[in-house]
XYZ file of C-alpha atoms in Angstrom:
689
model
C 114.191 90.105 69.041
C 115.729 93.086 67.018
C 118.073 95.181 68.935
C 118.286 98.890 68.164
C 120.877 101.581 68.878
C 120.172 105.497 68.262
C 122.926 107.766 69.294
C 122.681 111.315 70.738
C 123.879 114.162 68.286
C 127.662 114.321 68.733
C 129.190 117.977 67.833
C 132.710 118.428 66.589
C 133.762 122.063 66.781
C 135.459 121.790 63.571
C 134.023 122.800 60.010
C 132.807 119.640 57.885
C 135.355 119.825 55.365
C 138.175 119.477 58.125
C 136.247 116.522 59.432
C 136.113 114.756 56.329
C 139.795 115.207 55.880
C 140.240 113.392 59.158
C 137.493 110.788 58.349
C 139.010 109.601 55.028
C 142.180 108.884 57.087
C 140.731 105.784 58.723
C 140.727 103.727 55.499
C 141.985 101.515 54.353
C 142.494 100.401 58.108
C 142.773 102.050 61.220
C 145.411 101.143 63.884
C 142.921 102.583 66.472
C 140.476 99.689 65.920
C 142.648 96.562 65.767
C 139.911 94.246 64.450
C 139.487 96.530 61.568
C 141.777 94.472 59.528
C 141.318 96.099 55.948
C 139.180 97.666 53.357
C 139.015 97.787 49.694
C 137.196 99.919 47.383
C 135.116 97.887 44.989
C 132.847 100.832 43.544
C 133.517 104.614 43.012
C 131.333 107.335 41.449
C 131.512 110.978 41.046
C 129.172 113.530 39.443
C 130.300 115.605 36.435
C 130.569 118.501 38.742
C 132.222 116.787 41.427
C 129.892 117.757 43.881
C 128.586 114.092 44.749
C 130.739 111.153 45.465
C 129.806 107.623 46.205
C 132.212 105.089 47.448
C 131.500 101.418 48.253
C 133.927 99.216 50.348
C 134.120 95.775 51.502
C 135.647 95.722 54.910
C 137.284 92.925 56.749
C 136.943 92.789 60.403
C 138.454 90.184 62.648
C 135.961 88.016 64.767
C 136.679 89.240 68.147
C 134.616 86.117 69.877
C 135.268 82.895 71.583
C 137.182 80.353 70.052
C 134.061 78.061 70.261
C 131.908 80.872 68.327
C 134.762 80.861 65.508
C 134.602 76.861 65.229
C 130.995 76.640 64.942
C 130.772 79.539 62.726
C 133.849 78.422 60.529
C 135.163 82.013 59.886
C 138.024 83.930 61.294
C 136.797 87.179 59.456
C 133.465 89.082 58.945
C 132.889 91.162 55.971
C 130.593 94.187 55.531
C 129.919 96.240 52.674
C 130.128 100.062 53.771
C 128.546 102.784 51.364
C 129.432 106.313 51.572
C 127.422 108.889 49.870
C 129.096 112.719 50.180
C 127.320 115.414 49.113
C 129.881 118.632 49.138
C 127.353 121.129 47.966
C 125.240 120.385 51.037
C 128.026 119.633 53.129
C 126.949 115.985 54.114
C 128.010 112.768 54.426
C 125.685 109.678 54.681
C 127.075 106.157 55.528
C 125.312 103.030 55.370
C 126.833 99.530 56.654
C 125.177 96.149 56.025
C 126.829 92.652 56.864
C 127.867 89.919 53.911
C 128.840 87.211 56.436
C 126.096 85.215 57.688
C 123.702 87.440 55.939
C 121.077 84.622 55.798
C 121.340 84.253 59.378
C 122.157 87.755 61.194
C 120.761 91.174 59.706
C 123.175 93.968 60.719
C 122.062 97.430 59.415
C 123.887 100.931 60.292
C 123.253 104.276 59.108
C 125.419 107.470 60.122
C 125.028 110.859 58.978
C 127.658 113.927 59.435
C 125.871 116.986 58.735
C 126.605 120.959 59.279
C 125.316 122.220 62.837
C 122.288 124.015 61.911
C 123.217 126.969 64.529
C 126.699 127.160 63.725
C 127.968 126.358 60.159
C 131.574 126.043 61.347
C 130.496 123.065 63.509
C 129.789 119.446 62.598
C 127.166 117.090 63.780
C 127.295 113.478 63.737
C 124.343 110.804 64.199
C 124.343 107.265 64.220
C 121.681 104.443 64.249
C 121.925 100.584 64.105
C 119.679 97.639 64.244
C 120.576 93.780 64.835
C 118.582 90.944 64.118
C 120.012 87.471 64.727
C 117.142 85.125 63.109
C 119.596 81.735 63.923
C 122.848 81.329 65.078
C 123.714 77.703 65.614
C 121.271 77.719 68.675
C 123.290 80.444 70.496
C 121.428 83.276 69.357
C 121.225 84.917 72.929
C 124.785 84.618 73.260
C 125.780 86.031 69.946
C 123.368 88.962 70.304
C 124.947 89.777 73.629
C 128.396 89.541 72.195
C 127.887 91.526 69.053
C 126.047 94.386 71.093
C 129.097 94.253 73.546
C 131.530 94.820 70.573
C 129.357 97.427 69.067
C 129.301 99.502 72.241
C 133.138 99.284 72.246
C 133.376 100.367 68.849
C 130.921 103.302 69.228
C 133.193 104.693 72.187
C 136.005 104.837 69.862
C 134.043 106.472 67.102
C 134.714 110.116 68.444
C 138.224 109.324 69.628
C 139.213 108.306 66.150
C 138.149 111.534 64.552
C 140.036 113.663 67.198
C 142.958 111.333 66.669
C 143.196 112.149 62.843
C 142.205 115.834 63.569
C 145.239 116.211 65.615
C 147.241 114.293 63.109
C 146.421 116.939 60.637
C 146.921 119.854 62.989
C 150.327 118.202 63.378
C 151.042 118.409 59.769
C 149.936 121.797 59.542
C 146.563 121.495 58.182
C 143.994 123.143 60.084
C 141.572 124.590 57.173
C 140.297 122.734 54.107
C 138.545 125.071 51.759
C 134.854 124.396 51.035
C 133.809 122.846 47.591
C 132.703 125.439 44.956
C 131.206 124.540 41.411
C 133.495 125.124 38.474
C 133.115 128.559 36.545
C 131.487 126.858 33.474
C 129.908 123.596 34.945
C 129.456 120.952 32.622
C 125.793 119.311 32.581
C 125.373 117.673 35.646
C 124.325 114.248 36.152
C 120.564 113.486 37.253
C 120.488 113.038 41.058
C 119.182 109.474 40.322
C 122.568 108.370 38.627
C 124.250 108.198 41.950
C 122.499 106.305 44.916
C 120.314 108.312 47.010
C 119.702 106.413 50.187
C 118.798 109.157 52.294
C 118.116 113.085 52.287
C 117.521 114.792 54.602
C 119.247 113.510 57.660
C 118.299 111.111 60.374
C 115.097 111.538 62.790
C 113.659 114.464 64.395
C 113.828 118.111 64.082
C 117.013 119.508 65.450
C 115.160 121.108 68.487
C 113.996 117.557 69.425
C 117.578 115.914 69.518
C 119.788 115.340 72.123
C 123.539 116.661 72.057
C 126.150 114.352 73.488
C 127.832 117.223 75.175
C 124.071 118.382 76.906
C 123.872 114.832 78.099
C 127.235 114.699 79.506
C 126.589 118.322 81.174
C 123.148 117.698 82.592
C 122.533 113.920 82.807
C 125.982 112.669 83.471
C 128.148 109.911 81.994
C 126.321 107.276 79.964
C 127.292 104.246 78.013
C 126.545 104.302 74.211
C 123.968 101.893 74.819
C 122.101 103.747 77.999
C 122.190 106.988 75.690
C 120.460 105.178 73.133
C 117.890 103.839 75.310
C 117.066 107.308 76.556
C 116.965 108.742 72.922
C 114.756 105.914 71.869
C 112.379 106.375 74.650
C 112.183 110.229 74.330
C 111.555 110.000 70.627
C 108.740 107.371 71.403
C 107.226 109.935 73.900
C 107.205 112.722 71.525
C 105.610 110.563 68.851
C 102.921 108.707 70.857
C 102.316 110.715 74.238
C 99.660 113.123 74.155
C 100.221 115.867 76.576
C 103.327 117.230 78.617
C 106.644 115.578 77.921
C 108.796 114.833 81.181
C 112.112 116.253 81.354
C 115.102 114.353 80.303
C 116.424 113.969 83.821
C 112.906 112.342 84.831
C 112.854 110.192 81.826
C 116.443 108.915 82.829
C 115.233 108.194 86.592
C 112.569 105.638 85.256
C 115.205 103.854 83.033
C 117.757 103.569 85.770
C 115.076 102.011 88.080
C 114.523 99.117 85.299
C 118.173 98.905 84.663
C 117.731 100.415 81.162
C 115.184 97.663 80.161
C 113.519 99.899 77.589
C 110.153 98.231 77.690
C 109.985 97.804 81.575
C 110.839 101.598 81.830
C 108.217 102.550 79.105
C 105.627 100.566 80.856
C 106.108 102.258 84.544
C 106.783 105.832 82.951
C 103.566 105.732 81.094
C 101.649 104.633 84.104
C 103.082 107.538 85.924
C 102.312 109.961 83.181
C 98.812 108.982 83.603
C 98.791 109.347 87.163
C 100.500 112.600 86.899
C 97.848 113.959 84.474
C 94.786 112.408 86.244
C 95.750 114.015 89.680
C 97.199 117.546 88.110
C 100.735 116.785 89.959
C 102.472 118.909 87.485
C 100.783 122.022 88.869
C 100.906 120.816 92.750
C 103.478 123.272 93.834
C 101.604 126.203 92.317
C 97.980 125.130 93.231
C 98.207 123.553 96.696
C 98.387 125.583 99.760
C 99.927 123.471 102.871
C 97.355 123.687 105.813
C 98.598 125.550 108.854
C 98.571 122.266 110.788
C 101.389 121.133 108.565
C 103.422 124.206 109.175
C 103.485 123.955 112.848
C 103.507 120.133 113.144
C 105.242 118.480 110.293
C 108.849 118.078 111.398
C 110.672 118.264 108.060
C 112.273 120.502 105.827
C 114.998 121.289 103.248
C 118.375 122.350 104.543
C 121.135 123.348 102.503
C 122.907 120.432 100.573
C 125.293 117.597 101.074
C 129.110 117.301 100.246
C 128.172 116.434 96.502
C 125.650 119.072 96.110
C 122.597 117.184 96.258
C 119.719 119.160 98.028
C 119.336 117.989 101.641
C 116.117 117.208 103.254
C 115.781 116.773 107.009
C 112.785 114.972 108.684
C 112.729 114.611 112.288
C 110.310 111.706 112.511
C 110.870 110.937 116.320
C 109.258 114.357 117.186
C 106.443 114.136 114.859
C 102.940 113.289 116.220
C 102.134 110.789 113.263
C 98.852 109.705 114.474
C 97.712 113.512 115.302
C 98.521 114.177 111.555
C 96.656 111.657 110.156
C 93.572 112.006 112.380
C 93.644 115.746 112.153
C 94.274 116.075 108.558
C 93.370 112.744 106.749
C 95.474 110.746 104.324
C 95.190 112.614 101.158
C 96.594 115.854 102.931
C 99.678 113.726 103.757
C 100.303 112.297 100.669
C 100.122 115.596 98.876
C 102.570 116.917 101.543
C 104.832 114.201 100.809
C 104.336 114.563 96.829
C 105.022 118.348 97.349
C 108.420 117.540 98.802
C 109.191 115.273 95.856
C 108.216 117.847 93.594
C 110.180 120.509 95.309
C 113.260 117.869 95.299
C 113.004 117.708 91.423
C 113.157 121.437 90.966
C 115.987 121.804 93.452
C 117.912 118.940 91.746
C 117.759 121.158 88.357
C 118.586 124.230 90.298
C 121.706 122.567 92.008
C 122.736 121.064 88.552
C 123.063 124.850 87.097
C 124.990 126.144 90.429
C 127.468 123.367 90.473
C 127.942 122.537 87.070
C 127.651 118.881 87.152
C 124.234 116.316 86.818
C 122.511 116.225 90.163
C 119.394 114.025 89.762
C 118.656 112.842 93.595
C 118.736 114.172 96.789
C 119.708 113.403 100.372
C 117.470 112.671 103.186
C 118.526 112.910 106.907
C 116.013 111.180 109.321
C 116.444 111.635 112.867
C 114.748 109.016 114.888
C 115.328 110.398 118.386
C 111.976 110.033 120.359
C 110.593 107.236 118.068
C 108.644 104.653 120.339
C 105.715 102.323 119.861
C 103.333 105.253 119.463
C 104.759 105.875 116.089
C 104.056 101.938 115.383
C 100.246 102.839 115.542
C 99.018 100.318 112.849
C 96.916 102.789 110.869
C 99.567 105.348 110.622
C 102.053 102.641 109.426
C 99.390 101.539 106.880
C 99.281 105.099 105.512
C 103.078 105.223 105.423
C 103.097 102.184 103.350
C 100.561 103.704 100.743
C 102.708 106.759 100.565
C 105.881 104.716 99.793
C 103.901 102.986 97.180
C 102.974 105.849 95.507
C 106.318 107.488 95.918
C 108.339 104.398 94.469
C 106.029 104.153 91.453
C 106.232 107.680 90.499
C 109.667 109.179 91.894
C 111.975 106.182 91.176
C 115.667 106.902 91.520
C 115.114 110.361 93.289
C 117.058 109.367 96.644
C 120.475 109.378 96.700
C 121.271 108.682 100.314
C 119.037 107.994 103.341
C 121.044 108.635 106.657
C 119.162 107.471 109.580
C 120.257 108.873 112.979
C 120.083 108.209 116.510
C 117.879 105.041 115.740
C 116.324 103.412 118.985
C 115.945 99.818 119.659
C 112.259 99.965 118.270
C 113.655 100.843 114.891
C 113.986 97.275 113.661
C 110.569 96.917 114.154
C 109.471 99.764 111.812
C 112.211 98.658 109.210
C 110.409 95.448 109.396
C 107.182 96.552 108.417
C 108.457 99.030 105.644
C 111.187 97.533 103.877
C 109.286 95.057 101.806
C 107.591 97.957 100.110
C 111.083 99.664 99.393
C 112.723 98.848 96.269
C 115.941 96.814 96.354
C 118.041 99.408 94.762
C 116.730 102.025 97.056
C 117.101 100.031 100.283
C 121.026 99.984 99.239
C 121.206 103.504 99.959
C 120.146 103.687 103.713
C 122.904 104.176 106.311
C 121.711 103.485 110.027
C 123.267 105.077 112.816
C 122.713 104.061 116.559
C 122.698 106.432 119.562
C 125.678 109.059 118.774
C 127.481 106.793 116.383
C 127.013 109.331 113.644
C 129.512 111.583 115.335
C 132.644 109.604 114.726
C 134.556 108.674 111.798
C 132.487 107.409 108.841
C 129.439 109.445 110.262
C 127.651 112.711 109.388
C 130.775 114.722 108.672
C 131.503 112.182 105.641
C 128.249 113.146 103.752
C 127.590 116.810 104.993
C 129.974 119.660 105.616
C 130.351 120.517 109.170
C 129.254 123.981 108.997
C 125.625 123.023 108.002
C 125.177 120.283 110.396
C 121.992 121.238 112.282
C 121.967 122.389 116.014
C 119.800 119.709 117.340
C 122.572 117.254 116.180
C 125.493 119.119 117.808
C 126.400 121.394 114.920
C 126.211 125.284 114.691
C 123.739 125.635 111.974
C 120.317 126.998 112.741
C 117.952 124.415 111.199
C 114.412 126.285 110.512
C 112.271 122.975 110.909
C 109.370 123.119 113.388
C 109.789 120.996 116.650
C 106.776 119.264 116.283
C 104.599 118.186 119.278
C 101.255 116.738 119.995
C 98.342 117.622 117.621
C 95.452 118.810 119.805
C 92.699 116.364 119.873
C 90.552 119.327 119.283
C 91.945 119.690 115.735
C 91.008 116.024 114.996
C 88.656 115.414 112.233
C 85.078 114.184 112.945
C 83.980 110.631 112.142
C 81.548 112.434 109.407
C 84.375 114.454 107.751
C 86.609 111.497 107.671
C 83.685 109.126 106.226
C 82.799 111.567 103.509
C 86.036 112.589 102.432
C 86.637 111.504 98.798
C 90.276 110.271 98.422
C 91.109 110.791 94.986
C 94.648 109.599 94.997
C 93.461 106.474 97.169
C 90.401 104.445 96.896
C 89.665 103.365 100.291
C 89.938 104.954 103.669
C 91.399 103.665 107.052
C 88.381 104.041 109.512
C 84.787 102.964 109.698
C 82.309 104.653 111.627
C 79.384 102.994 113.572
C 76.156 104.170 115.626
C 75.705 102.688 119.076
C 72.206 102.812 120.450
C 70.643 102.058 123.876
C 69.664 98.525 123.461
C 71.272 98.326 120.309
C 75.208 97.713 120.269
C 77.461 97.747 117.385
C 79.129 94.326 116.802
C 82.061 93.209 114.331
C 82.531 89.866 113.332
C 86.255 88.096 112.823
C 86.736 84.799 112.095
C 89.877 83.074 113.157
C 91.268 79.884 111.791
C 94.357 79.499 113.359
C 94.773 79.986 117.357
C 97.248 82.770 118.494
C 96.242 85.004 115.735
C 96.262 88.569 117.095
C 93.428 91.166 116.640
C 94.279 94.542 116.758
C 92.338 97.625 116.891
C 92.227 101.355 117.250
C 89.008 103.159 117.851
C 87.939 106.760 118.929
C 84.454 107.622 120.857
C 83.490 110.542 118.929
C 80.063 110.770 121.164
C 78.764 109.423 124.169
C 80.088 106.669 126.406
C 80.491 103.086 125.521
C 81.476 99.858 126.841
C 83.760 97.692 124.717
C 83.771 93.852 124.968
C 85.156 90.829 123.180
C 83.179 87.652 122.844
C 84.216 84.104 121.358
C 81.570 81.797 119.865
C 82.344 78.322 118.031
C 78.972 78.909 116.267
C 78.621 81.058 113.189
C 76.391 84.060 114.037
C 73.526 84.800 111.634
C 74.249 87.158 108.915
C 74.451 90.720 110.302
C 71.342 92.777 110.357
C 70.535 96.527 110.793
C 68.757 97.694 113.810
C 65.871 99.796 111.982
C 63.993 100.021 115.269
C 66.223 100.205 118.433
C 65.322 98.477 121.638
C 64.467 101.686 123.090
C 61.574 101.756 120.781
C 63.059 104.799 118.874
C 63.112 104.872 114.965
C 66.689 104.418 113.543
C 67.463 105.811 109.830
C 68.068 102.807 107.756
C 71.315 104.592 106.733
C 72.643 104.114 110.187
C 75.805 101.990 110.768
C 74.464 99.554 113.257
C 75.273 95.926 113.067
C 74.175 92.996 115.631
C 75.201 89.854 115.372
C 74.671 88.056 118.830
C 71.360 86.334 118.624
C 69.213 87.260 121.716
C 68.460 83.455 122.348
C 72.363 82.953 122.905
C 73.108 82.502 126.557
C 76.429 84.060 127.946
C 78.605 81.032 128.931
C 77.012 78.405 126.770
C 76.583 79.888 123.262
C 79.473 82.446 123.425
C 81.631 83.547 126.330
C 83.532 86.849 127.173
C 87.095 86.562 126.634
C 88.360 90.247 128.262
C 86.842 92.362 130.989
C 84.955 94.693 129.848
C 86.496 98.109 129.205
C 84.553 101.349 129.759
C 85.387 104.311 127.319
C 84.607 107.698 127.695
C 83.608 110.243 124.938
C 86.747 111.751 123.339
C 88.920 108.801 124.406
C 91.264 106.919 121.643
C 91.614 103.401 122.494
C 94.331 100.688 120.881
C 94.606 97.237 122.120
C 95.336 93.861 120.836
C 94.014 90.276 122.032
C 96.125 87.193 121.227
C 93.453 84.447 120.404
C 93.475 81.087 122.170
C 90.890 79.173 120.006
C 89.855 78.968 116.411
C 85.885 80.429 115.892
C 84.076 83.471 115.722
C 85.205 86.644 117.722
C 82.945 89.669 117.964
C 83.826 93.209 119.097
C 81.162 94.608 120.616
C 80.551 98.308 121.591
C 77.659 98.766 123.803
C 75.897 101.890 125.156
C 76.860 103.032 128.434
C 74.703 104.862 131.030
C 75.864 107.596 133.136
C 76.365 106.895 136.710
C 73.834 109.267 137.704
C 71.062 107.343 135.877
C 72.189 103.901 137.270
C 72.684 104.645 140.959
C 70.069 107.147 141.811
C 66.584 105.944 142.311
C 65.134 109.349 141.623
C 66.253 110.677 138.310
C 67.278 114.186 137.874
C 65.446 116.540 135.812
C 68.076 116.802 133.494
C 68.216 113.182 133.005
C 64.487 112.888 132.407
C 64.514 115.881 129.870
C 67.445 114.330 127.956
C 65.653 110.654 127.682
C 62.981 112.226 125.598
C 65.492 112.909 122.887
C 66.777 110.126 120.536
C 70.150 111.857 120.430
C 70.695 111.341 124.073
C 70.501 107.386 123.510
C 73.081 107.694 120.796
C 76.866 106.926 120.646
C 79.202 107.219 117.595
C 82.625 105.302 117.356
C 85.279 105.367 114.544
C 87.133 102.278 114.481
C 90.121 100.582 112.558
C 90.881 96.573 113.031
C 93.145 94.172 111.655
C 94.298 90.482 112.175
C 97.869 89.599 112.358
C 99.742 86.177 112.626
C 101.109 85.772 115.989
C 104.698 85.654 114.520
C 104.375 89.151 112.317
C 102.818 90.712 115.533
C 105.383 89.783 118.150
C 108.116 90.449 115.306
C 106.760 93.836 114.636
C 104.808 95.323 117.311
C 104.994 94.352 121.185
C 102.234 94.630 123.710
C 100.914 98.249 123.420
C 100.973 98.198 127.405
C 104.569 98.742 126.923
C 104.333 101.691 125.018
C 105.991 104.595 126.681
C 104.950 107.722 124.655
C 107.861 110.438 123.804
C 105.105 112.775 123.716
C 104.177 112.193 127.383
C 105.214 115.785 128.278
C 103.049 117.244 126.013
C 100.016 115.005 126.363
C 97.306 115.661 128.758
C 96.940 112.164 130.152
C 97.525 108.622 129.204
C 96.135 105.792 131.003
C 96.352 102.169 130.262
C 93.795 98.982 130.921
C 95.530 95.544 130.649
C 94.005 92.184 130.811
C 95.388 88.609 130.630
C 95.419 88.150 126.870
C 94.902 91.785 125.551
C 96.185 95.322 126.383
C 94.682 98.657 125.400
C 96.199 101.999 125.366
C 93.587 104.780 126.114
C 94.490 108.501 125.301
C 92.366 111.069 126.648
């Protein structure tokens, strides 16, 4: 594989002629580069007017390699051909270097340019590009390649130091100015341009406006190694040449490189995927075009708050005070995802602003998560699943944006949540997590090590007012209907958590779950959107017939073929023989939310059933009321609707991630209207009214 290097533009704030006077002093050898043993001029040519000078040198370099490599190669020194073409008229120097030693096995090609700065003729620019292609090297090609790149990177670092060293030497000698070349008064006939080597004109690469300055990189992007700078420049050039559309900012490109340890190919792959995603969903315009729903202003307990000790923007999330289920149910997954994306977009903007304010590169932010109030309610499975999807989107499109994550007042239930989400978080990101239980954050090594005391929020014992909503329970009146959730087109995700079903009098809705291993756990969450239903769980060793829709209900009414109503239990089956009830029936009223679980005892087929429930007035009175008679004439009076979500977990996963929902003590109990539980021998359900 060919290894390539491309330097940024390095600017010397000295005239070109003075830089050239310093440059020639590095020959025939340079004490700052011990491995550069010697050099001899093998060819030198001048144009008639003296404007162009060509010098070819043979350079001797000590093979700085392990003794084994030297013995295998049979050499102690390496030789390179070094060609300089100086154009005094254009004030430019072109350097080309190729290897002479092992030229049939290894190809080294380097090009360097010294040119006048296009915006200041008293400054000089330097650019460098190189390639290394090891075709064969005694079976040690990879090792030789790594060794060569390491040595080359070290020599690059010394390049600017050498020029600065000789500039200082000239200054000490009293040389601070070298006059520019001027043609003779009566110039003789000049040689044809073809008489001297013409290996480049003009200089390397892209237009000046598209190039990166080394000082700019250090000021706005940070200290990078030469090879890291090269990866950034090459990826940036590739985007400019091939990518159609908006080119991301350098800070953002650098994040993708860091996320893949500066592996250019891997970084390019994930960056292209992210750019396509941003273009498809118009993410670049999100902050300007998306208006946050009022519900998020009122109940989303997160916001930006000053900055940390390193100048990184600080985001605070009071997760323990947030009604995650209520927000999912009231807003849907896409709105929550857009909220998180807008936070990340705002974070990128704040990083750029803080970079300007503090005068140093700031490319990530700090997140403080307060978990006081976190409980089993937050482990609501659909909510956790939505969280995992959000994490996947953020990890794929905003890598290396999190500088530090401070988790405060972590309760005993936190390891459960961490077990669920940690596999979806990149390993490099997980290393940035710091967890404090109870009030440990107040001691040494706690919050004050990361945040100035004067900006610690009041709810954490500080004196700074934090304007973040306190959260609370989202009113159920704001929950979205089953129809709205079902019809929503999730443009950023491809599927939805919930399904809806209609339940008719005499035509229950049934859901089949096949269990192959005993002790598996069936979990459910459903809302009764209309009418009252009875919820049952049955077990059968026989496989039911393929599900069928009830087109004509048992009550004789015609049902739309599009209605979601499945019946699995054959009418000829006998309860207690063909199938059995494994839980006591649970009556659920309109408007209730039910979460529960069942640990299976046997393999086979489990059937979850929602059955129409008649009102007590109809079933206990021998003489029906007038209202009941009138209602019975309407088809809709015999129809219920439920919205449900189910999942099957291994027993070990369930017990390690989510204990019985019966033991859930909601931190919102003081805000909630009422919470009742119904628990049987093998299951537990939480019903919220």
